[in-house]
PDB file of N, CA and C in Angstrom:
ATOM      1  N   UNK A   1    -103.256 -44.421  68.835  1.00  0.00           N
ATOM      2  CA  UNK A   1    -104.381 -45.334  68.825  1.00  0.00           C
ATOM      3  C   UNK A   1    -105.657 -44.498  68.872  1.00  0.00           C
ATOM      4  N   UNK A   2    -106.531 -45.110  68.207  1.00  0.00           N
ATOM      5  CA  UNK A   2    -108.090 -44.284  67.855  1.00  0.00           C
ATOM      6  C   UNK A   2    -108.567 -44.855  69.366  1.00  0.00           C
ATOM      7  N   UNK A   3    -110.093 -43.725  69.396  1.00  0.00           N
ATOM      8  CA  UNK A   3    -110.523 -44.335  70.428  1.00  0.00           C
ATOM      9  C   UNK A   3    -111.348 -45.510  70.146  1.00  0.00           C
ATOM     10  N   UNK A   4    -112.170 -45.940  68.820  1.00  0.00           N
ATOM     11  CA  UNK A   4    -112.884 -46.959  68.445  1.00  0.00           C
ATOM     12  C   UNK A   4    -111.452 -48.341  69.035  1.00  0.00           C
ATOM     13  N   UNK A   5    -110.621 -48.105  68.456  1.00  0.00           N
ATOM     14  CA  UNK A   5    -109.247 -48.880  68.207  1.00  0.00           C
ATOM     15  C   UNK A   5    -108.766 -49.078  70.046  1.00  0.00           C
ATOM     16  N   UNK A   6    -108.920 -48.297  70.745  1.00  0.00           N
ATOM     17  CA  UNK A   6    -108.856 -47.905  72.365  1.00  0.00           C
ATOM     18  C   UNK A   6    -109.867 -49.521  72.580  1.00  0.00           C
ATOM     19  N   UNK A   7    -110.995 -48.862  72.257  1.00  0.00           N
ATOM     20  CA  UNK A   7    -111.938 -49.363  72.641  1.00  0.00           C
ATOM     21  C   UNK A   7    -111.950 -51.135  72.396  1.00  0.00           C
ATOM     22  N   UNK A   8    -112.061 -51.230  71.326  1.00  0.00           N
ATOM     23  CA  UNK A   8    -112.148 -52.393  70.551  1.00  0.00           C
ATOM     24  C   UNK A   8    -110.472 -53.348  71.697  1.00  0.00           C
ATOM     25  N   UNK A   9    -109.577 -52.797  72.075  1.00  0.00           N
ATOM     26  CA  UNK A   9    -108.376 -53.329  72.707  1.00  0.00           C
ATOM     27  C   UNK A   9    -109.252 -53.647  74.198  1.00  0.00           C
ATOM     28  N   UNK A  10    -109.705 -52.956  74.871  1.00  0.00           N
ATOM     29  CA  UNK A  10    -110.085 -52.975  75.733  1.00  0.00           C
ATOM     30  C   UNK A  10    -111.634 -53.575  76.081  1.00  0.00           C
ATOM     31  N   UNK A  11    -112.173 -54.117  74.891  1.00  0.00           N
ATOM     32  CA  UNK A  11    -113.570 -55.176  74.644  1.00  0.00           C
ATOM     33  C   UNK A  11    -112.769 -56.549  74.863  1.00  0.00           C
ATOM     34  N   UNK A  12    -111.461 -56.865  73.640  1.00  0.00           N
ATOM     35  CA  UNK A  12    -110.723 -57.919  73.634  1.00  0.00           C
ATOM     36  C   UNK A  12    -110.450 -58.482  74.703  1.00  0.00           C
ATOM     37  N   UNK A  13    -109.440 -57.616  75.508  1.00  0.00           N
ATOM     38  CA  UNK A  13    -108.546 -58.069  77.346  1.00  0.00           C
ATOM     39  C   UNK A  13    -110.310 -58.272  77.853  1.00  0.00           C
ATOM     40  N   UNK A  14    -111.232 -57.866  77.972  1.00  0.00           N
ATOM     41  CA  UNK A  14    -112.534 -58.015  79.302  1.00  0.00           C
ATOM     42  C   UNK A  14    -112.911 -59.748  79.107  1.00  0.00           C
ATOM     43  N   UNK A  15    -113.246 -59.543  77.325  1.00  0.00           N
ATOM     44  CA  UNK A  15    -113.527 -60.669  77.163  1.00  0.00           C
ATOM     45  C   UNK A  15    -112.845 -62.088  77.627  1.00  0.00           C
ATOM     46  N   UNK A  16    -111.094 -61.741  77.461  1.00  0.00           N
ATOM     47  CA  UNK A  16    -110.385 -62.974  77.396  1.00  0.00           C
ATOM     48  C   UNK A  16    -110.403 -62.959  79.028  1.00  0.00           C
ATOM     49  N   UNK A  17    -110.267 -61.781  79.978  1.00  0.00           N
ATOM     50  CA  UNK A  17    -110.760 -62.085  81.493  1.00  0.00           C
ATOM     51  C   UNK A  17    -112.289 -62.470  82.018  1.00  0.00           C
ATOM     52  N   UNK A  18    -112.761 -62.663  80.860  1.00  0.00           N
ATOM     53  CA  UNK A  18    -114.083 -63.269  81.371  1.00  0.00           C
ATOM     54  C   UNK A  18    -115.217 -62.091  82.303  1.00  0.00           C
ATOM     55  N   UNK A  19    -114.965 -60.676  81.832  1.00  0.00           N
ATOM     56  CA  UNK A  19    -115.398 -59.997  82.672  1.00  0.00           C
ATOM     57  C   UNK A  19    -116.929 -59.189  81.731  1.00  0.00           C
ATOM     58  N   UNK A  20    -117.736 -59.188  82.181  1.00  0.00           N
ATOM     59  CA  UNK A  20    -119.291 -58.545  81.461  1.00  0.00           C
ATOM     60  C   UNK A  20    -119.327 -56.941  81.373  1.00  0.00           C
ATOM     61  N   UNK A  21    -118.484 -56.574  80.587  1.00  0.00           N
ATOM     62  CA  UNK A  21    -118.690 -55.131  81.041  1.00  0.00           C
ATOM     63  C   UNK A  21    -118.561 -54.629  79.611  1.00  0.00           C
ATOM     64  N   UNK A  22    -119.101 -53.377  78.727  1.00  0.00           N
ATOM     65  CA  UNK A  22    -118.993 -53.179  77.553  1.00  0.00           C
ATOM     66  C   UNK A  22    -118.030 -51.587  77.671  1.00  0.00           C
ATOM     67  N   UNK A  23    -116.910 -51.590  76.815  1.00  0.00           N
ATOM     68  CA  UNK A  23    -116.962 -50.509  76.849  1.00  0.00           C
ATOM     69  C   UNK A  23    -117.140 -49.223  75.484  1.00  0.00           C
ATOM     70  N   UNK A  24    -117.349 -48.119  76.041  1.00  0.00           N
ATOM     71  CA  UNK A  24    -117.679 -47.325  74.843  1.00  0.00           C
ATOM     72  C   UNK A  24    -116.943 -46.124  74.544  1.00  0.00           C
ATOM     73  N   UNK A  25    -116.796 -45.370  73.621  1.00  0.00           N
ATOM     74  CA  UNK A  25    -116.250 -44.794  72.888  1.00  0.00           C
ATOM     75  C   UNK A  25    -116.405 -43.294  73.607  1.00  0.00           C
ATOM     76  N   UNK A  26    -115.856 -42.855  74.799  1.00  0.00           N
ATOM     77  CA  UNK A  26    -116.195 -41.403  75.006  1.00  0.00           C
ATOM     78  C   UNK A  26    -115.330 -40.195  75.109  1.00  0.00           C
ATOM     79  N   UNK A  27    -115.396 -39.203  74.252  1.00  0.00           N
ATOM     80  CA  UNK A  27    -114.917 -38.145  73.586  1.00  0.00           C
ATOM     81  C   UNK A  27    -113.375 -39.240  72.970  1.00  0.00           C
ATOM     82  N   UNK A  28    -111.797 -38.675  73.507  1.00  0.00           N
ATOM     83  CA  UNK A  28    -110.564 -39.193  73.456  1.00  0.00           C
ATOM     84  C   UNK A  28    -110.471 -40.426  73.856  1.00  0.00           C
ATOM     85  N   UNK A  29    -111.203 -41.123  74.216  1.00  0.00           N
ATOM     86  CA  UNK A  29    -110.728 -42.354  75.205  1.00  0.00           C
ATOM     87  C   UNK A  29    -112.435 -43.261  75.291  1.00  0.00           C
ATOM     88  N   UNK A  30    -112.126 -44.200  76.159  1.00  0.00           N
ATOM     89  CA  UNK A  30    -113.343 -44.933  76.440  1.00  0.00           C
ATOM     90  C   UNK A  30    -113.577 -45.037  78.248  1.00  0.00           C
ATOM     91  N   UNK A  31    -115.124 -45.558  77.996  1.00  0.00           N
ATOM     92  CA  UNK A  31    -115.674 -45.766  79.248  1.00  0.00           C
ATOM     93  C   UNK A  31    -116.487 -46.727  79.623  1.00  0.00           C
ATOM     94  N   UNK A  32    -116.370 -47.200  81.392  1.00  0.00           N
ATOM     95  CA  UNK A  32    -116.559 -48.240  80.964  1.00  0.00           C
ATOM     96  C   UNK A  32    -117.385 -48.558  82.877  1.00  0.00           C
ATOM     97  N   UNK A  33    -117.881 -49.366  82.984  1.00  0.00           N
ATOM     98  CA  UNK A  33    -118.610 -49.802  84.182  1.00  0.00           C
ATOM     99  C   UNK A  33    -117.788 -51.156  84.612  1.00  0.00           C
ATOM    100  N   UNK A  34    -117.251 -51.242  85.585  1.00  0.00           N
ATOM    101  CA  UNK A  34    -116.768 -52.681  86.467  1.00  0.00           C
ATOM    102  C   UNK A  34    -117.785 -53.523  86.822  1.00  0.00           C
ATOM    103  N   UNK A  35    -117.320 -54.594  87.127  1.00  0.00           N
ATOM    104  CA  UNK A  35    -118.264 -55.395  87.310  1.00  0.00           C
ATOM    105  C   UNK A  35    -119.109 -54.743  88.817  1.00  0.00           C
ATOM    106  N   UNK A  36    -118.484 -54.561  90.060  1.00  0.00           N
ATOM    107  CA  UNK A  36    -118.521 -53.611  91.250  1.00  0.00           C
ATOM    108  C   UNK A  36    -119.510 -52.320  90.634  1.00  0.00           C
ATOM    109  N   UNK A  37    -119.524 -52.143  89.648  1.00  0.00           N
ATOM    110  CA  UNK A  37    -120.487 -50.731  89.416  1.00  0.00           C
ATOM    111  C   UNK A  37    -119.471 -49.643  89.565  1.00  0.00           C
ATOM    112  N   UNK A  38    -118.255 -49.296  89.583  1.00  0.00           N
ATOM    113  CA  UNK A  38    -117.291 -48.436  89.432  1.00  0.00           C
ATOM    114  C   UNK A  38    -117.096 -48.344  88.164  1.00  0.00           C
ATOM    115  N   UNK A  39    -117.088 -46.427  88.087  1.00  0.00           N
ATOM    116  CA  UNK A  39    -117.022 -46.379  86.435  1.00  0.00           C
ATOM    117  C   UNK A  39    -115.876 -45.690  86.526  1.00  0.00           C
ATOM    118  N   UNK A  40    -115.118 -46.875  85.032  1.00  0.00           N
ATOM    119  CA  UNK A  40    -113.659 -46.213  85.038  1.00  0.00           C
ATOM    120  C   UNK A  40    -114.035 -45.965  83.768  1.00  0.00           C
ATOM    121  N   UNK A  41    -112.807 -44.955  83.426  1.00  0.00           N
ATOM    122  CA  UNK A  41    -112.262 -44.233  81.980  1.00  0.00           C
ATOM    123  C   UNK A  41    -111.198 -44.463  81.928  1.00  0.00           C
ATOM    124  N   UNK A  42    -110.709 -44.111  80.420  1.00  0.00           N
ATOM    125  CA  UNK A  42    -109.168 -44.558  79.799  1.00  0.00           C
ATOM    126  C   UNK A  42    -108.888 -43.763  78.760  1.00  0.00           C
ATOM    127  N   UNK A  43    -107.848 -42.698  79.102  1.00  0.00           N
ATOM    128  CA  UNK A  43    -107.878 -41.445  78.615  1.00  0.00           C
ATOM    129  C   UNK A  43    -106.559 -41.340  77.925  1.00  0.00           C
ATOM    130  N   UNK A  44    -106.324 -41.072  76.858  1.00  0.00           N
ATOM    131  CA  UNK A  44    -104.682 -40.780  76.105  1.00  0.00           C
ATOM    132  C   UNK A  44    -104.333 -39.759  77.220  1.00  0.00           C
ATOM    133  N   UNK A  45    -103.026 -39.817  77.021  1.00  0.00           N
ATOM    134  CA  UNK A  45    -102.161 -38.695  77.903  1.00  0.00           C
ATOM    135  C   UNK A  45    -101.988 -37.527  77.052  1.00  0.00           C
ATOM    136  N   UNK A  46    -101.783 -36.193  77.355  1.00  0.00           N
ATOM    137  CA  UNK A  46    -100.840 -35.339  76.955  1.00  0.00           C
ATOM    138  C   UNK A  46     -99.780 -35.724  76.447  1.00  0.00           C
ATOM    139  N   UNK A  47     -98.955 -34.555  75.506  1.00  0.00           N
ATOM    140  CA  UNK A  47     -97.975 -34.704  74.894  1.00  0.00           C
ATOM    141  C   UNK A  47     -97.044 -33.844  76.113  1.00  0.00           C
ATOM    142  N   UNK A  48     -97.069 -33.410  77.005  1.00  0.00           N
ATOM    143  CA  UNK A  48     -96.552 -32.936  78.304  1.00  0.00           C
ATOM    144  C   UNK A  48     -96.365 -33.837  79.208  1.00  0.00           C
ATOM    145  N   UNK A  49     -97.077 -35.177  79.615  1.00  0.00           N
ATOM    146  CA  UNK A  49     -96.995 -36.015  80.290  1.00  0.00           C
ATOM    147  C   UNK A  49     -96.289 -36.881  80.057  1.00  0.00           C
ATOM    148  N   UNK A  50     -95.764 -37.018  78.850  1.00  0.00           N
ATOM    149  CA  UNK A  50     -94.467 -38.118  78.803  1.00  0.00           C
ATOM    150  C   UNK A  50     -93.807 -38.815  79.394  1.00  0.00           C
ATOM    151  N   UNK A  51     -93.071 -39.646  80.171  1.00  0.00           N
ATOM    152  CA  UNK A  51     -93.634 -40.739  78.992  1.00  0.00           C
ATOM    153  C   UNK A  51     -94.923 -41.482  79.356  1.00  0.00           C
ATOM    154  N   UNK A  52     -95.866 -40.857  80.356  1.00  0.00           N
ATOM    155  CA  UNK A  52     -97.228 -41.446  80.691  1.00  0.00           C
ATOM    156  C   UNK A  52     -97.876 -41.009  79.081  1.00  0.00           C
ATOM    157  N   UNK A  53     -98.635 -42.922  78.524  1.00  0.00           N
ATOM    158  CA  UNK A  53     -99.425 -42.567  77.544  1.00  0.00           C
ATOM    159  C   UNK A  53    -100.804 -42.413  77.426  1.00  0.00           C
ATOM    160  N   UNK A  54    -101.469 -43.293  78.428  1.00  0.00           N
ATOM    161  CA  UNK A  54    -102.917 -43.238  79.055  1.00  0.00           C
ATOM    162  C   UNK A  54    -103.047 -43.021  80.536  1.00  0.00           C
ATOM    163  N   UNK A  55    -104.060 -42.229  80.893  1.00  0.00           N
ATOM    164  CA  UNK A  55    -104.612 -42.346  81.925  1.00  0.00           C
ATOM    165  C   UNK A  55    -106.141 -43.476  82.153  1.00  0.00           C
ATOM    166  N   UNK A  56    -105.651 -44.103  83.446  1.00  0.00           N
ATOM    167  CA  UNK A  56    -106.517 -44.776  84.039  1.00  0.00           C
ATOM    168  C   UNK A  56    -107.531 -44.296  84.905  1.00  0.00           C
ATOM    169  N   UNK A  57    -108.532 -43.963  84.915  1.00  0.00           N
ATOM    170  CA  UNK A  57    -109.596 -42.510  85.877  1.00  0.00           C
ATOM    171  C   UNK A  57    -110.493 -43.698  86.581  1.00  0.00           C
ATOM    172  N   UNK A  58    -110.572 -43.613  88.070  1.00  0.00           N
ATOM    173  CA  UNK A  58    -112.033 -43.840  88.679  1.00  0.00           C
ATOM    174  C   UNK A  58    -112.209 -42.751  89.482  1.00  0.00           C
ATOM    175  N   UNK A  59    -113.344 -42.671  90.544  1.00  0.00           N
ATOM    176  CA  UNK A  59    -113.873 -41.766  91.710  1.00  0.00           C
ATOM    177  C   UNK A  59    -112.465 -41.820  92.312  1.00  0.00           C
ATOM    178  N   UNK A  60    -112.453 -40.840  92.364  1.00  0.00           N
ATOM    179  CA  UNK A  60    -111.162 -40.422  93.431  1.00  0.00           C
ATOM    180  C   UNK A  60    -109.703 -40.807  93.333  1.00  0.00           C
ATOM    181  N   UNK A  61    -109.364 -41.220  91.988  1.00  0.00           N
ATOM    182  CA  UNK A  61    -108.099 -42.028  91.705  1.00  0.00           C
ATOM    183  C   UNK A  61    -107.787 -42.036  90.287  1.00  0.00           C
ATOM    184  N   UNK A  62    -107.002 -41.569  89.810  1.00  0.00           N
ATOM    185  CA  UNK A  62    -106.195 -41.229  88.248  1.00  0.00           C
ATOM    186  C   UNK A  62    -104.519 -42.129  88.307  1.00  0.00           C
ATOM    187  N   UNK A  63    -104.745 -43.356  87.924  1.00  0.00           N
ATOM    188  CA  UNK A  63    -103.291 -43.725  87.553  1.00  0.00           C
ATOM    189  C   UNK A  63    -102.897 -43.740  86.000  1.00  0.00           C
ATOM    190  N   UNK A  64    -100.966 -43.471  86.525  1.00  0.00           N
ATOM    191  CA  UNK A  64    -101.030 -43.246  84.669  1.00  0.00           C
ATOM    192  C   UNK A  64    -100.414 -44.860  84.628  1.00  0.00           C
ATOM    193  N   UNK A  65    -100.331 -45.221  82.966  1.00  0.00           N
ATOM    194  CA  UNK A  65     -99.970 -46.258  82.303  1.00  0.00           C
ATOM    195  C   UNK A  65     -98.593 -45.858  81.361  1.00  0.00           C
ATOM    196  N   UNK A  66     -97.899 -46.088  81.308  1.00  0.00           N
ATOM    197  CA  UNK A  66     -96.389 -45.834  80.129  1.00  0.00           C
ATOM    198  C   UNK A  66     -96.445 -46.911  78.710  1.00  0.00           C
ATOM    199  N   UNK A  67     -97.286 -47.867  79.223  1.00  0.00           N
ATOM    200  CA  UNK A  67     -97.697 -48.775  78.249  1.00  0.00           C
ATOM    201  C   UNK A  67     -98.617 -49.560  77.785  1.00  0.00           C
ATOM    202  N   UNK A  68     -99.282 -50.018  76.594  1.00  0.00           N
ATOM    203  CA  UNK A  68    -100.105 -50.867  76.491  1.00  0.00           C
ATOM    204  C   UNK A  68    -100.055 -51.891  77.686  1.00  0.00           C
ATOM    205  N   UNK A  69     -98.717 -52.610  77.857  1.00  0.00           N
ATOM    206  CA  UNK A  69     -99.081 -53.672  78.984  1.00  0.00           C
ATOM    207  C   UNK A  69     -99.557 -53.198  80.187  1.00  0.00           C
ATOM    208  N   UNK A  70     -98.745 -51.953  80.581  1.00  0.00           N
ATOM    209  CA  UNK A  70     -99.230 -51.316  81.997  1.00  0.00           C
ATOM    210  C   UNK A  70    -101.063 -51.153  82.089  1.00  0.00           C
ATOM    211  N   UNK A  71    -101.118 -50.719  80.836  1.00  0.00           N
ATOM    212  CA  UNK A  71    -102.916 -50.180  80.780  1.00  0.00           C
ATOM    213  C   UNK A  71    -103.218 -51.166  81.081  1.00  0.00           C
ATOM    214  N   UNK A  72    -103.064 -52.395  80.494  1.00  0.00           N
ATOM    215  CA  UNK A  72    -104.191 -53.864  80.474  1.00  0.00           C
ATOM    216  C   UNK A  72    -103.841 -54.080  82.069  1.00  0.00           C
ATOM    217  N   UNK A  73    -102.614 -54.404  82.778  1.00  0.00           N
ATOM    218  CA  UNK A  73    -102.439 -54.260  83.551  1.00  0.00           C
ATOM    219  C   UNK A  73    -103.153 -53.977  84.888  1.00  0.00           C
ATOM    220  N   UNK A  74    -103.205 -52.665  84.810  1.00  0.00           N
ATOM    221  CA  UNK A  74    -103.850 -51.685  85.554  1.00  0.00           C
ATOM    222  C   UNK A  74    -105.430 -52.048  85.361  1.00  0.00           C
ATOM    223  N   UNK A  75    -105.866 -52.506  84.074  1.00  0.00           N
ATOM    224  CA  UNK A  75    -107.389 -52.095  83.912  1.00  0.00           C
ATOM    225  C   UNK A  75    -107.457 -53.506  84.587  1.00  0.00           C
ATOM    226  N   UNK A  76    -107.008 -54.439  83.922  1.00  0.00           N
ATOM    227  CA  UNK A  76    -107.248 -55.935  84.961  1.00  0.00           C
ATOM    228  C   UNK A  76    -107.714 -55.914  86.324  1.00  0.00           C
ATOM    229  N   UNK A  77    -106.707 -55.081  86.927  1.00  0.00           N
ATOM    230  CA  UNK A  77    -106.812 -55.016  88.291  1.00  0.00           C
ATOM    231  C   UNK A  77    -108.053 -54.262  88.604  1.00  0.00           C
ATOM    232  N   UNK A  78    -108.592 -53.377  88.125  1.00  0.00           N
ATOM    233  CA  UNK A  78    -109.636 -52.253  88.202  1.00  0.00           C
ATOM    234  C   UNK A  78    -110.712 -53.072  87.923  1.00  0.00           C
ATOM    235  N   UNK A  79    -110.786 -54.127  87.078  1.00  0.00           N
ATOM    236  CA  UNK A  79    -112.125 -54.747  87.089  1.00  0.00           C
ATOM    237  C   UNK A  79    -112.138 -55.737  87.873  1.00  0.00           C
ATOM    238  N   UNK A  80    -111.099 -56.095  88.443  1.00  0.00           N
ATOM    239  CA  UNK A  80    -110.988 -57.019  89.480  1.00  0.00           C
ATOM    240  C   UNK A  80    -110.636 -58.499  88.961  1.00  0.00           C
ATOM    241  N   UNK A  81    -110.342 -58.690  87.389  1.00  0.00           N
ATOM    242  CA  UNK A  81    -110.189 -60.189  86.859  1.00  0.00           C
ATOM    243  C   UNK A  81    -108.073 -60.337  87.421  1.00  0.00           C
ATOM    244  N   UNK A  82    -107.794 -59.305  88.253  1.00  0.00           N
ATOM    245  CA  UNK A  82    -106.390 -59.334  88.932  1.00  0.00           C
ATOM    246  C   UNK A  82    -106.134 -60.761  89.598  1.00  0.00           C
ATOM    247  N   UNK A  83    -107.037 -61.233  90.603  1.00  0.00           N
ATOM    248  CA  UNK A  83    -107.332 -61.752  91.687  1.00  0.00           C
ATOM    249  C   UNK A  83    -106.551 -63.538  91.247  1.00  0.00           C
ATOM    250  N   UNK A  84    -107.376 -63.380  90.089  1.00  0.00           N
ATOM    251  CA  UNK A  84    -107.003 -65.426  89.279  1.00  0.00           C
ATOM    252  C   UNK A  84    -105.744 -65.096  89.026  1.00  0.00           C
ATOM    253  N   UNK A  85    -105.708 -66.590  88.254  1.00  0.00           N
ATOM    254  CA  UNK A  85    -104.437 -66.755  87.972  1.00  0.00           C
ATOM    255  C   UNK A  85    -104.183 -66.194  86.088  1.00  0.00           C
ATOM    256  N   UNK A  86    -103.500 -65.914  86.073  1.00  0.00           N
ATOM    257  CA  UNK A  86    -103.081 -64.750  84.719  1.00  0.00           C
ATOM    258  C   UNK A  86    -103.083 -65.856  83.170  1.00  0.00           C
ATOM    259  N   UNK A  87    -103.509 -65.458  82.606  1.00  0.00           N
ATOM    260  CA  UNK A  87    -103.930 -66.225  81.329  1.00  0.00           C
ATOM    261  C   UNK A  87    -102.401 -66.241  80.548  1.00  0.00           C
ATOM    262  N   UNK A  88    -102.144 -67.246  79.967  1.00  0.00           N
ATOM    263  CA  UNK A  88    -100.535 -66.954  79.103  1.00  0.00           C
ATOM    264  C   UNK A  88    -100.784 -67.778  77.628  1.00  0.00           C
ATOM    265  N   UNK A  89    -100.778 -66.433  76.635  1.00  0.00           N
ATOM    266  CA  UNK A  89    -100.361 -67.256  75.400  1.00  0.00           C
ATOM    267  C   UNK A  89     -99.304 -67.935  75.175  1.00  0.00           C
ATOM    268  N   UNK A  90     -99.587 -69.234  74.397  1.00  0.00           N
ATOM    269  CA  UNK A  90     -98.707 -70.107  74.561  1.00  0.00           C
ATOM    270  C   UNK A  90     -98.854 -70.651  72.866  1.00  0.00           C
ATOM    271  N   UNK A  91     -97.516 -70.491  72.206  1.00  0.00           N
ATOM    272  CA  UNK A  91     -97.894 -70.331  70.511  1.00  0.00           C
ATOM    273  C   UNK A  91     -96.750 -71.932  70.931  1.00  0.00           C
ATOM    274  N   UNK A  92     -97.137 -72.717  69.964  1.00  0.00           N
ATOM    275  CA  UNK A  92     -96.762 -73.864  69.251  1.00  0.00           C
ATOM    276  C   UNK A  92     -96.092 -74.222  68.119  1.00  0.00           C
ATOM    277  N   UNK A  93     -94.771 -74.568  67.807  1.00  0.00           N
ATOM    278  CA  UNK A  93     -94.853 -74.641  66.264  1.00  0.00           C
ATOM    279  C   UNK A  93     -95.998 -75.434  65.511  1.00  0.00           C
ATOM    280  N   UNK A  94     -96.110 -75.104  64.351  1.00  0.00           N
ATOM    281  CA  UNK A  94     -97.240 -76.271  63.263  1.00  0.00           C
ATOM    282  C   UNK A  94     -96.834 -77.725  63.718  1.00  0.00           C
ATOM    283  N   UNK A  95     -95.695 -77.730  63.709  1.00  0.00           N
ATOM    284  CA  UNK A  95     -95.264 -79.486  63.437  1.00  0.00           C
ATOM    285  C   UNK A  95     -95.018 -80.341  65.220  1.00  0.00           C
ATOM    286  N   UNK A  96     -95.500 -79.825  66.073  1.00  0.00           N
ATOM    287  CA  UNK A  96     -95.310 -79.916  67.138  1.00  0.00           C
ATOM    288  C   UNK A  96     -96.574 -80.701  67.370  1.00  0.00           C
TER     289      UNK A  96
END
């Protein structure tokens, strides 16, 4: 995943949590301000770190992610939209 492509994933999840925060494109990965004023980053992993694929970075705290879901996951919780109750797509057939 690009970091524009990083990025643009991680505009999507803020938005659908209802959270005001933009994030941007910095060096490998993106960055980003919490609502709290904590600035996190979201960093690809090493090819040594396996099977961790992103890192999650704030002040004093680096968790890894193994997956897209883990990242959203993790970042949820980091901006704090953890707390509610969890949003669920819910697909329909046409004729329903």
């Amino acid at each position: 995943m690009t970091p524009p492509e990083l990025r643009d994933l991680v505009a999507d999840a803020l938005t659908l949590w209802e959270i005001a925060a933009r994030p941007k494109v910095a060096g490998v990965g993106v960055s980003l301000t919490a609502p709290d004023g904590t600035p996190l980053a979201v960093h690809p992993a090493a090819a040594a770190d396996l099977p961790v694929r992103w890192w999650l970075e704030r002040p004093g705290q680096r968790r890894p992610c193994t997956s897209v879901l883990g990242l959203l996951r993790t970042l949820r919780n980091a901006v704090g939209a953890g707390a509610g109750e969890a949003r669920r797509l819910r697909v329909a057939r046409p004729d329903a």
